[in-house]
PDB file of C-alpha atoms in Angstrom:
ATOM      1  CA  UNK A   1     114.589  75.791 113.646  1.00 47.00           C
ATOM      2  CA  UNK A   2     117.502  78.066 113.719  1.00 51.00           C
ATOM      3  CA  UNK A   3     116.564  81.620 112.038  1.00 66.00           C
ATOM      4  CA  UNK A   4     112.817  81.067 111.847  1.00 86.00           C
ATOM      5  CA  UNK A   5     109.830  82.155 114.208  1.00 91.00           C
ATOM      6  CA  UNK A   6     108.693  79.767 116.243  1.00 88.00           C
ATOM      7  CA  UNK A   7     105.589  77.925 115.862  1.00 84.00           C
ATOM      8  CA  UNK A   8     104.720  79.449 119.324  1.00 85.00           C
ATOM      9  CA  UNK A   9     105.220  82.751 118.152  1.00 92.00           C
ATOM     10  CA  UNK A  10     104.597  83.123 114.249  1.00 95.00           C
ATOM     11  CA  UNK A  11     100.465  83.486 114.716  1.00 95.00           C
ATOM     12  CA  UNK A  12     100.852  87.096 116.312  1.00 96.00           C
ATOM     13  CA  UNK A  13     103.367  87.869 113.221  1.00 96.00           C
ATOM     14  CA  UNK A  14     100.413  86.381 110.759  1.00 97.00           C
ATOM     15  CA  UNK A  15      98.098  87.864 112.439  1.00 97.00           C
ATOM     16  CA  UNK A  16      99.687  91.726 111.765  1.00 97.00           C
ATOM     17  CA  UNK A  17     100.811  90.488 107.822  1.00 98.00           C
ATOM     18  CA  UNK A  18      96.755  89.942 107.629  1.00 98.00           C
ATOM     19  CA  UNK A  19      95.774  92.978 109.157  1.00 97.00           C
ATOM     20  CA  UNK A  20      97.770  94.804 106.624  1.00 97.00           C
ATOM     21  CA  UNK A  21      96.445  92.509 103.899  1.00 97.00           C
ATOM     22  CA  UNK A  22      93.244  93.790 105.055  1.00 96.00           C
ATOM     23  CA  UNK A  23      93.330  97.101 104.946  1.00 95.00           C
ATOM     24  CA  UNK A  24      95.787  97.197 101.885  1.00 96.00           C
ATOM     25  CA  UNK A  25      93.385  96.118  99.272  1.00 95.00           C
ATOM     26  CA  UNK A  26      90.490  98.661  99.643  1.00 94.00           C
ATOM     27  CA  UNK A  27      92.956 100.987  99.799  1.00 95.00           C
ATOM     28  CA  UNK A  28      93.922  99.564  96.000  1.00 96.00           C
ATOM     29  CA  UNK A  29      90.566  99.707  94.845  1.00 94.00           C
ATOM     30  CA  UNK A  30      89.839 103.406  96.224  1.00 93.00           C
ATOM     31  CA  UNK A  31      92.815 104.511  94.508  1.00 96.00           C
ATOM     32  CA  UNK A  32      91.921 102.745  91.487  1.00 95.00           C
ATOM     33  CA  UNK A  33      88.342 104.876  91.826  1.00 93.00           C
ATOM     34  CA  UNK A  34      90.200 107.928  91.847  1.00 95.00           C
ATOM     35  CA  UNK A  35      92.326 107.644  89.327  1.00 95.00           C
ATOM     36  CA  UNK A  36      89.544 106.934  86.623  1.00 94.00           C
ATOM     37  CA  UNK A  37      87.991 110.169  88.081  1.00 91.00           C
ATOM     38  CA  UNK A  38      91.072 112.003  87.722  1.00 93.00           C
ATOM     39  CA  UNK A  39      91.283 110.990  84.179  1.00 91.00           C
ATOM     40  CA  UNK A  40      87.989 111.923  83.641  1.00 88.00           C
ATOM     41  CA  UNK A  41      88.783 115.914  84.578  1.00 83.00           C
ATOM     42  CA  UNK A  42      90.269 118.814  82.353  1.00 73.00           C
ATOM     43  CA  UNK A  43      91.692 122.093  82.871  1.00 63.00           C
ATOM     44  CA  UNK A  44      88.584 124.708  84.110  1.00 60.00           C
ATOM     45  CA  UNK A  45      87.399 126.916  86.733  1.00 49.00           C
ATOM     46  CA  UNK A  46      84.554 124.640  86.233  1.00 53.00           C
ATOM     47  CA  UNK A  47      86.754 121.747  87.703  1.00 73.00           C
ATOM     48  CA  UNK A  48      87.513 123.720  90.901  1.00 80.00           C
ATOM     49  CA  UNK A  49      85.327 121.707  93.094  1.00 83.00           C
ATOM     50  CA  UNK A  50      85.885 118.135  91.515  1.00 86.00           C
ATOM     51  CA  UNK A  51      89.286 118.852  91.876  1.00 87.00           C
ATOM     52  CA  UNK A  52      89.371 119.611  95.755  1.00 87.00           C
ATOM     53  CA  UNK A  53      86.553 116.525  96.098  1.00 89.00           C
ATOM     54  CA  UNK A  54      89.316 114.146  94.458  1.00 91.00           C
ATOM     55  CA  UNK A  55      92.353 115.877  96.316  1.00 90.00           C
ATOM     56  CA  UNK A  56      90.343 115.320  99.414  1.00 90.00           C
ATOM     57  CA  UNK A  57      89.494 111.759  99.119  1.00 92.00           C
ATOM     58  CA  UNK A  58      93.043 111.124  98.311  1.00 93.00           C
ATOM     59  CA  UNK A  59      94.412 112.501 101.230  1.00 91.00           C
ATOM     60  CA  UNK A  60      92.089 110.319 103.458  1.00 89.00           C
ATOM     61  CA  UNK A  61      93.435 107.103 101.719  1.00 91.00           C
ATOM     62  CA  UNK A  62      97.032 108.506 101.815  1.00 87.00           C
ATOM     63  CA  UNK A  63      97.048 110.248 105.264  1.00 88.00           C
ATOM     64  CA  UNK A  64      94.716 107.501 107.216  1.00 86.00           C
ATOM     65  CA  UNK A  65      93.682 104.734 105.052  1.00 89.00           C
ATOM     66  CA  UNK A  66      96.948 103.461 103.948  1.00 93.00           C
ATOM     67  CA  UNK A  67      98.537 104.410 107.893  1.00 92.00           C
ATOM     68  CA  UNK A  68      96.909 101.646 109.445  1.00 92.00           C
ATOM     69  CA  UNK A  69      98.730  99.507 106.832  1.00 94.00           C
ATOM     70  CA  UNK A  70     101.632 100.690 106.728  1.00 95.00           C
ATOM     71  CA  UNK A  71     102.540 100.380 110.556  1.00 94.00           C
ATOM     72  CA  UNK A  72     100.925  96.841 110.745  1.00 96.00           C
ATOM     73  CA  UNK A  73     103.539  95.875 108.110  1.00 97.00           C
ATOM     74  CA  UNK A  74     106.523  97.580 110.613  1.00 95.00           C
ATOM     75  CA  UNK A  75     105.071  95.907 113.419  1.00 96.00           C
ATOM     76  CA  UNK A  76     105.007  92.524 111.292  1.00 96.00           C
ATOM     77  CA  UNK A  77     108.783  92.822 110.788  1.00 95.00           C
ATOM     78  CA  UNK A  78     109.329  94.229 113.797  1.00 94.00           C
ATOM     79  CA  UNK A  79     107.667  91.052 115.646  1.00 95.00           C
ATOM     80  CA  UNK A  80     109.224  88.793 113.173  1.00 94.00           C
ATOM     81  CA  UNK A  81     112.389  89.926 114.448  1.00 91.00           C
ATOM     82  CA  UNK A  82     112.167  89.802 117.858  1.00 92.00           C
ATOM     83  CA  UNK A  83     111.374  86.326 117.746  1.00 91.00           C
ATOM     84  CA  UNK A  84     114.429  84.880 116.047  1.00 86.00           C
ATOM     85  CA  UNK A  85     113.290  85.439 111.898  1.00 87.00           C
ATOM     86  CA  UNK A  86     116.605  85.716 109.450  1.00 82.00           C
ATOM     87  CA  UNK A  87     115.215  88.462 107.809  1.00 83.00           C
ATOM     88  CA  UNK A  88     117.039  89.155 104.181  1.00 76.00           C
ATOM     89  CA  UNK A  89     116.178  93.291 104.245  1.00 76.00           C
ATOM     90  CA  UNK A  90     117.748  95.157 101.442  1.00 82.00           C
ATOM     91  CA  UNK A  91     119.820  97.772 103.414  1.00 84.00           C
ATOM     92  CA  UNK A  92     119.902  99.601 100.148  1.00 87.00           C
ATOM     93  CA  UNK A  93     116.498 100.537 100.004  1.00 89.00           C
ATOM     94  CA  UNK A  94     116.420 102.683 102.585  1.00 86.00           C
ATOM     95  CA  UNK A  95     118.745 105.096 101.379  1.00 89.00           C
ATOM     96  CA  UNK A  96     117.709 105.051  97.423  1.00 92.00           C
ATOM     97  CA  UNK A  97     116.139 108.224  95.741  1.00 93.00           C
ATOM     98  CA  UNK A  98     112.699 107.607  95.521  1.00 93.00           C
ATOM     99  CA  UNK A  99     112.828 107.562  91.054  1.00 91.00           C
ATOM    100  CA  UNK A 100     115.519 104.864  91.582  1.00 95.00           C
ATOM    101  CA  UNK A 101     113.655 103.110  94.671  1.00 96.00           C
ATOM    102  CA  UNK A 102     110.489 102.936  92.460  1.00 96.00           C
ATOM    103  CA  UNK A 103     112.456 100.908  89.412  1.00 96.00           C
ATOM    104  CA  UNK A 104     113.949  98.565  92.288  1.00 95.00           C
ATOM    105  CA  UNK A 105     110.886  97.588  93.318  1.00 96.00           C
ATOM    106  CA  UNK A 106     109.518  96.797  90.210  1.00 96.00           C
ATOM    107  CA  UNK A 107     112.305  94.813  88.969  1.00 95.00           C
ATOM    108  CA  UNK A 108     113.214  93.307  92.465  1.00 92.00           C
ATOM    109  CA  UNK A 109     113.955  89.564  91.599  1.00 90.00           C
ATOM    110  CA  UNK A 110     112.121  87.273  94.664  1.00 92.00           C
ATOM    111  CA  UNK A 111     110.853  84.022  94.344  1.00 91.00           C
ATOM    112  CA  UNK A 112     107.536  82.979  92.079  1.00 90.00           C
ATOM    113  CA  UNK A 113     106.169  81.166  94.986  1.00 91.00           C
ATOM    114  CA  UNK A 114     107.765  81.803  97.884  1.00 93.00           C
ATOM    115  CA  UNK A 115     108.008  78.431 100.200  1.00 94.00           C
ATOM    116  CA  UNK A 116     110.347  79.577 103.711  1.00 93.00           C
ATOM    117  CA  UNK A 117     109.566  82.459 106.372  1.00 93.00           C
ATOM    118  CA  UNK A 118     112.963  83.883 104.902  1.00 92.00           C
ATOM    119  CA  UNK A 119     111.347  84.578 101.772  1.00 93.00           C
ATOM    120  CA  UNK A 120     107.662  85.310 103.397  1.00 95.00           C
ATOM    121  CA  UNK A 121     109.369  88.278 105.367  1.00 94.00           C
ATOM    122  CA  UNK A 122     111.379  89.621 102.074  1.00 93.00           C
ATOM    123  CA  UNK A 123     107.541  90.129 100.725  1.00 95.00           C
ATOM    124  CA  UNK A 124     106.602  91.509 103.755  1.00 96.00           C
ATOM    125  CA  UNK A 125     109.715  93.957 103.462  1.00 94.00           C
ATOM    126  CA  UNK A 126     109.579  94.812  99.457  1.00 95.00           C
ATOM    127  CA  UNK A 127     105.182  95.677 100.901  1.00 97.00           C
ATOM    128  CA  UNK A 128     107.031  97.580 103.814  1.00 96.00           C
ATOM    129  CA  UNK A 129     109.104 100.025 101.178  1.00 96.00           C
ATOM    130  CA  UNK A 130     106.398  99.951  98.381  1.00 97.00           C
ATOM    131  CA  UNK A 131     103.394 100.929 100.515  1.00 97.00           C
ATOM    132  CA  UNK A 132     105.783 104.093 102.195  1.00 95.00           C
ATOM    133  CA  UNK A 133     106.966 104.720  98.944  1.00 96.00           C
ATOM    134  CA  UNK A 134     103.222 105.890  97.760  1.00 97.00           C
ATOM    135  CA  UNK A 135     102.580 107.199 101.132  1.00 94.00           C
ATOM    136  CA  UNK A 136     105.241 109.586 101.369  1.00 93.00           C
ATOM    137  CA  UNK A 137     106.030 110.941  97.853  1.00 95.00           C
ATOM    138  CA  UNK A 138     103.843 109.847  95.184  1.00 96.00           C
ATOM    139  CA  UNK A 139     100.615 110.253  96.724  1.00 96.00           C
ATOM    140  CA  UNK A 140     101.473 113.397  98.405  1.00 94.00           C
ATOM    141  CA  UNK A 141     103.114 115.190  95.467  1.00 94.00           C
ATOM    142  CA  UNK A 142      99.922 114.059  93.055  1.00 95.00           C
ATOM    143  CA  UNK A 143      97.764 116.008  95.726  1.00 93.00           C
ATOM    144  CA  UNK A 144     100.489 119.341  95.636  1.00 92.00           C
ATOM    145  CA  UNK A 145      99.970 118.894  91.642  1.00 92.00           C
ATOM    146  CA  UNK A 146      96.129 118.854  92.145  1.00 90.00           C
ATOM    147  CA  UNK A 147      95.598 121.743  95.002  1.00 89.00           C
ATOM    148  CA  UNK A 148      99.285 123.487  94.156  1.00 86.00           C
ATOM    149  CA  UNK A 149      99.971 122.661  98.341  1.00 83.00           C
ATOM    150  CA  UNK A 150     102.027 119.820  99.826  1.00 81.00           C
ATOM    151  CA  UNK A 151      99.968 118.020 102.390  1.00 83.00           C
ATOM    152  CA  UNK A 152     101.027 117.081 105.811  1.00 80.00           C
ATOM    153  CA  UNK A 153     103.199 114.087 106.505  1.00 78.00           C
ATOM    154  CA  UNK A 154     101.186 111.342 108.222  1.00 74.00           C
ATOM    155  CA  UNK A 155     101.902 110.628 111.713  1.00 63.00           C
ATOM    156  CA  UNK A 156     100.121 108.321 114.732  1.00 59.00           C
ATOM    157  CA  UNK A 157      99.125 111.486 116.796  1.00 50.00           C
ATOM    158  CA  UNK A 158      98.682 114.204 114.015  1.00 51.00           C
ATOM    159  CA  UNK A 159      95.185 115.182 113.209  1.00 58.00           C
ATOM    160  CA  UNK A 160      95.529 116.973 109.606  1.00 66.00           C
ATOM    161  CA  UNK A 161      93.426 118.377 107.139  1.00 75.00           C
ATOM    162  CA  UNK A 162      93.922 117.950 103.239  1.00 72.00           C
ATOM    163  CA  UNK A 163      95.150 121.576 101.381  1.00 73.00           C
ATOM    164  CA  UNK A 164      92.641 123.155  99.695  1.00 75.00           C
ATOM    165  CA  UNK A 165      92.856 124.167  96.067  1.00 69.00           C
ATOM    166  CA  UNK A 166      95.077 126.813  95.465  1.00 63.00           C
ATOM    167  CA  UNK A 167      94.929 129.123  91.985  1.00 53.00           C
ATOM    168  CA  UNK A 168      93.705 127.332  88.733  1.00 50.00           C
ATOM    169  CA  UNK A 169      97.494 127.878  87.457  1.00 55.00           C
ATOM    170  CA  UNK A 170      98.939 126.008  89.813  1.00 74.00           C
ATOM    171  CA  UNK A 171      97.086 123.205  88.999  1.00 83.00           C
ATOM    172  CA  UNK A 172      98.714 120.656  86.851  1.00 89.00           C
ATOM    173  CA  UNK A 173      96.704 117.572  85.907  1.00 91.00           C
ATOM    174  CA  UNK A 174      98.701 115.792  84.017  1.00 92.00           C
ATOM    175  CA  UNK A 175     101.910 115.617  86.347  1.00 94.00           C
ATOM    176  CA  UNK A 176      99.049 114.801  88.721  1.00 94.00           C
ATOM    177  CA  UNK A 177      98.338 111.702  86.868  1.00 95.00           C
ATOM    178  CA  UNK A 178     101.669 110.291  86.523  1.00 97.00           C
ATOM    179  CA  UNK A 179     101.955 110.677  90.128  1.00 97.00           C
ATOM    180  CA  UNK A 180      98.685 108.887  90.941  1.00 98.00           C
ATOM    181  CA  UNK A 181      99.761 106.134  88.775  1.00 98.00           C
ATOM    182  CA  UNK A 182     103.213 105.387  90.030  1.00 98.00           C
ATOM    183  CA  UNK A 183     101.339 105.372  93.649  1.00 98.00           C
ATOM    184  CA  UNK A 184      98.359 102.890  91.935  1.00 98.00           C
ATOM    185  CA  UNK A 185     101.328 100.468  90.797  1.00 98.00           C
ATOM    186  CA  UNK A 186     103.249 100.537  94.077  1.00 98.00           C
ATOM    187  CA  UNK A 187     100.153  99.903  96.235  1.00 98.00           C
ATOM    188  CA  UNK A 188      98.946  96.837  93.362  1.00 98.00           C
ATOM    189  CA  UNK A 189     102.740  95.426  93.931  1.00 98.00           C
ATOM    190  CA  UNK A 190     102.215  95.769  98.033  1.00 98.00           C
ATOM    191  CA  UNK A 191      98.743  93.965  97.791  1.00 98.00           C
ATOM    192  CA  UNK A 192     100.625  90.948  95.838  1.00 97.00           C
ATOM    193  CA  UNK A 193     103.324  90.247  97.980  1.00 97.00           C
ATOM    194  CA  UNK A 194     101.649  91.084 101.332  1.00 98.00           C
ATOM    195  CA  UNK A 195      99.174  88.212 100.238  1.00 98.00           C
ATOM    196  CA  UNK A 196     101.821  85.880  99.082  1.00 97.00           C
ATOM    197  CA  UNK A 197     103.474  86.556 102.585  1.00 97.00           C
ATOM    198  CA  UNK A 198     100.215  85.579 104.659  1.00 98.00           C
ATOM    199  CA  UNK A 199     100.032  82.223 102.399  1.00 97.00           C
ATOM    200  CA  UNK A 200     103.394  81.505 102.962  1.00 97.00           C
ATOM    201  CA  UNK A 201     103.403  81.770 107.039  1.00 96.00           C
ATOM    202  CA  UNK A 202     100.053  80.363 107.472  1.00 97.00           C
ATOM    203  CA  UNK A 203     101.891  77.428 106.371  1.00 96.00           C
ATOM    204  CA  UNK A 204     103.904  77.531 109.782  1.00 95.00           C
ATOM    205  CA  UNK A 205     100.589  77.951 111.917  1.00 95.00           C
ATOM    206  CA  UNK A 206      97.602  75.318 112.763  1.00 95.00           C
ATOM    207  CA  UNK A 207      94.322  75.332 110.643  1.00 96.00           C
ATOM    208  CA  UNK A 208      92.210  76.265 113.326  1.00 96.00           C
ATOM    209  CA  UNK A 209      94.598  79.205 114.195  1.00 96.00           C
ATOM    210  CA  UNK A 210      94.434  80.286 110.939  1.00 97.00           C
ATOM    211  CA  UNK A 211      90.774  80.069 110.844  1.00 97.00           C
ATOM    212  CA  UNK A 212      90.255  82.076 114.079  1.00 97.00           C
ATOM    213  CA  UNK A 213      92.987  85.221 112.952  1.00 97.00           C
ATOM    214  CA  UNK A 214      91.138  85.815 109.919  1.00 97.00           C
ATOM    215  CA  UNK A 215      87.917  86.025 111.447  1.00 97.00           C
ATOM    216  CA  UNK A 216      89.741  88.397 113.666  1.00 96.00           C
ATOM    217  CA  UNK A 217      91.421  90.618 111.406  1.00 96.00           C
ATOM    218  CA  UNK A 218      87.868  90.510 109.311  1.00 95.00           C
ATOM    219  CA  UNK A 219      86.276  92.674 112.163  1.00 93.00           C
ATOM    220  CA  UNK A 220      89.289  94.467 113.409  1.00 92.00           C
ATOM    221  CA  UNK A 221      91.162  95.660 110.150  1.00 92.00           C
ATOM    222  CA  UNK A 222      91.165  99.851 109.649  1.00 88.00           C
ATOM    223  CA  UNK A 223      89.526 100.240 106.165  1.00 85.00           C
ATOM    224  CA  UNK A 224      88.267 103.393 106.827  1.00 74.00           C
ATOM    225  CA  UNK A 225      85.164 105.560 108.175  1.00 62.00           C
ATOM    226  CA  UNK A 226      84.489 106.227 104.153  1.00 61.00           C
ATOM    227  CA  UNK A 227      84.813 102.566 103.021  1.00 47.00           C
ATOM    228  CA  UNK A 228      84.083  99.807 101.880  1.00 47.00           C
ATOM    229  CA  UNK A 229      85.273 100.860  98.714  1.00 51.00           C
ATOM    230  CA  UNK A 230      84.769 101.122  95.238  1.00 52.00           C
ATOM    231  CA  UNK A 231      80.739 100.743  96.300  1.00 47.00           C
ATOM    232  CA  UNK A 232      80.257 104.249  96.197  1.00 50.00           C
ATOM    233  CA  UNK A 233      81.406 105.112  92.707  1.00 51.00           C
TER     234      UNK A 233
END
């Protein structure tokens, strides 16, 4: 059918949407662990070290736990269109502050239960922005708020290492919060529609297929050297 992937083809696009499935929602958890911890702190020299401990932990899930996720979901929609999808992306998006990118995603109107690839991919796109939304200023300004140092932007071949804390009066927990939550909301929302995306294309794909890519993606999914999370808390 004209403007969809073809049965042939839509198993290797499933089979990235479920990698980044995968790997998203340990990521939600972990950040869901932090956060409670960074409620728990207050102001104090005495909070030095729990301080760098949390800004540390977030870095890993922002700089390389999150990574793996976020270019699985490029390569899903970068597969999907190679092989003929009608992708509806919201051109829009990619030039929006991030404050005003935040509320779009949040109020974005899509359907309750999506039924066509069309509206699979538009999940897999509103993950795509929501995910690198997190990833790229909320995550990495909460860590600046908690160390008083902007962190390094994530790339494939960089090898960085998370800022350490800085003077106690550059430390400012509460805008550190706020950040921290807006990322916790945006990564919840990319966990819901990435899994309403895999439902929807596993639709298009045999049983058995289906069967043997999530066995697949169950052993070959990046969670993380630190994971499986929340175990540890």
């Amino acid at each position: 059918m004209a403007g969809q992937v073809s049965k042939e083809e839509v198993g290797t696009v499933l089979m990235q949407a479920m990698l980044a499935a995968k790997n998203l929602r340990p990521q939600r958890d972990r950040l869901m662990q932090l956060r409670r911890r960074l409620q728990q702190l207050s102001p104090g020299e005495d909070d030095k070290a729990a301080v760098q401990e949390l800004a540390t932990n977030l870095f890993k899930v922002y700089y390389i736990g999150i990574e793996a996720g976020a270019r699985s979901i490029a390569t899903c929609l970068e597969l999907a269109a190679e092989n003929g999808a009608r992708l509806a992306l919201n051109p829009a998006f990619a030039v929006m502050p991030d404050q005003h990118l935040y509320s779009a995603l949040l109020t974005q109107r899509l359907p309750a239960r999506p039924t066509t690839q069309k509206e699979a991919f538009a999940r897999v796109e509103a993950t795509f922005y929501a995910v690198k939304l997190a990833q790229e200023h909320y995550l990495p300004r909460c860590i600046e708020h908690l160390v008083g140092d902007r962190p390094p932007h994530p790339a494939p071949t960089a090898t960085g290492e998370p800022p350490q804390a800085a003077a106690s009066g550059s430390v400012d927990l509460d805008k550190a919060r706020t950040y921290l939550n807006h990322a916790c909301t945006l990564v919840s929302l990319a966990v819901k529609h990435i899994d309403l995306a895999v439902v929807v294309l596993s639709r298009f794909v045999d049983p058995e297929e289906v069967a043997s890519l999530s066995d697949f993606t169950d052993k070959f999914a990046y969670i993380s050297e630190d994971g499986p999370y929340p175990a540890s808390d």
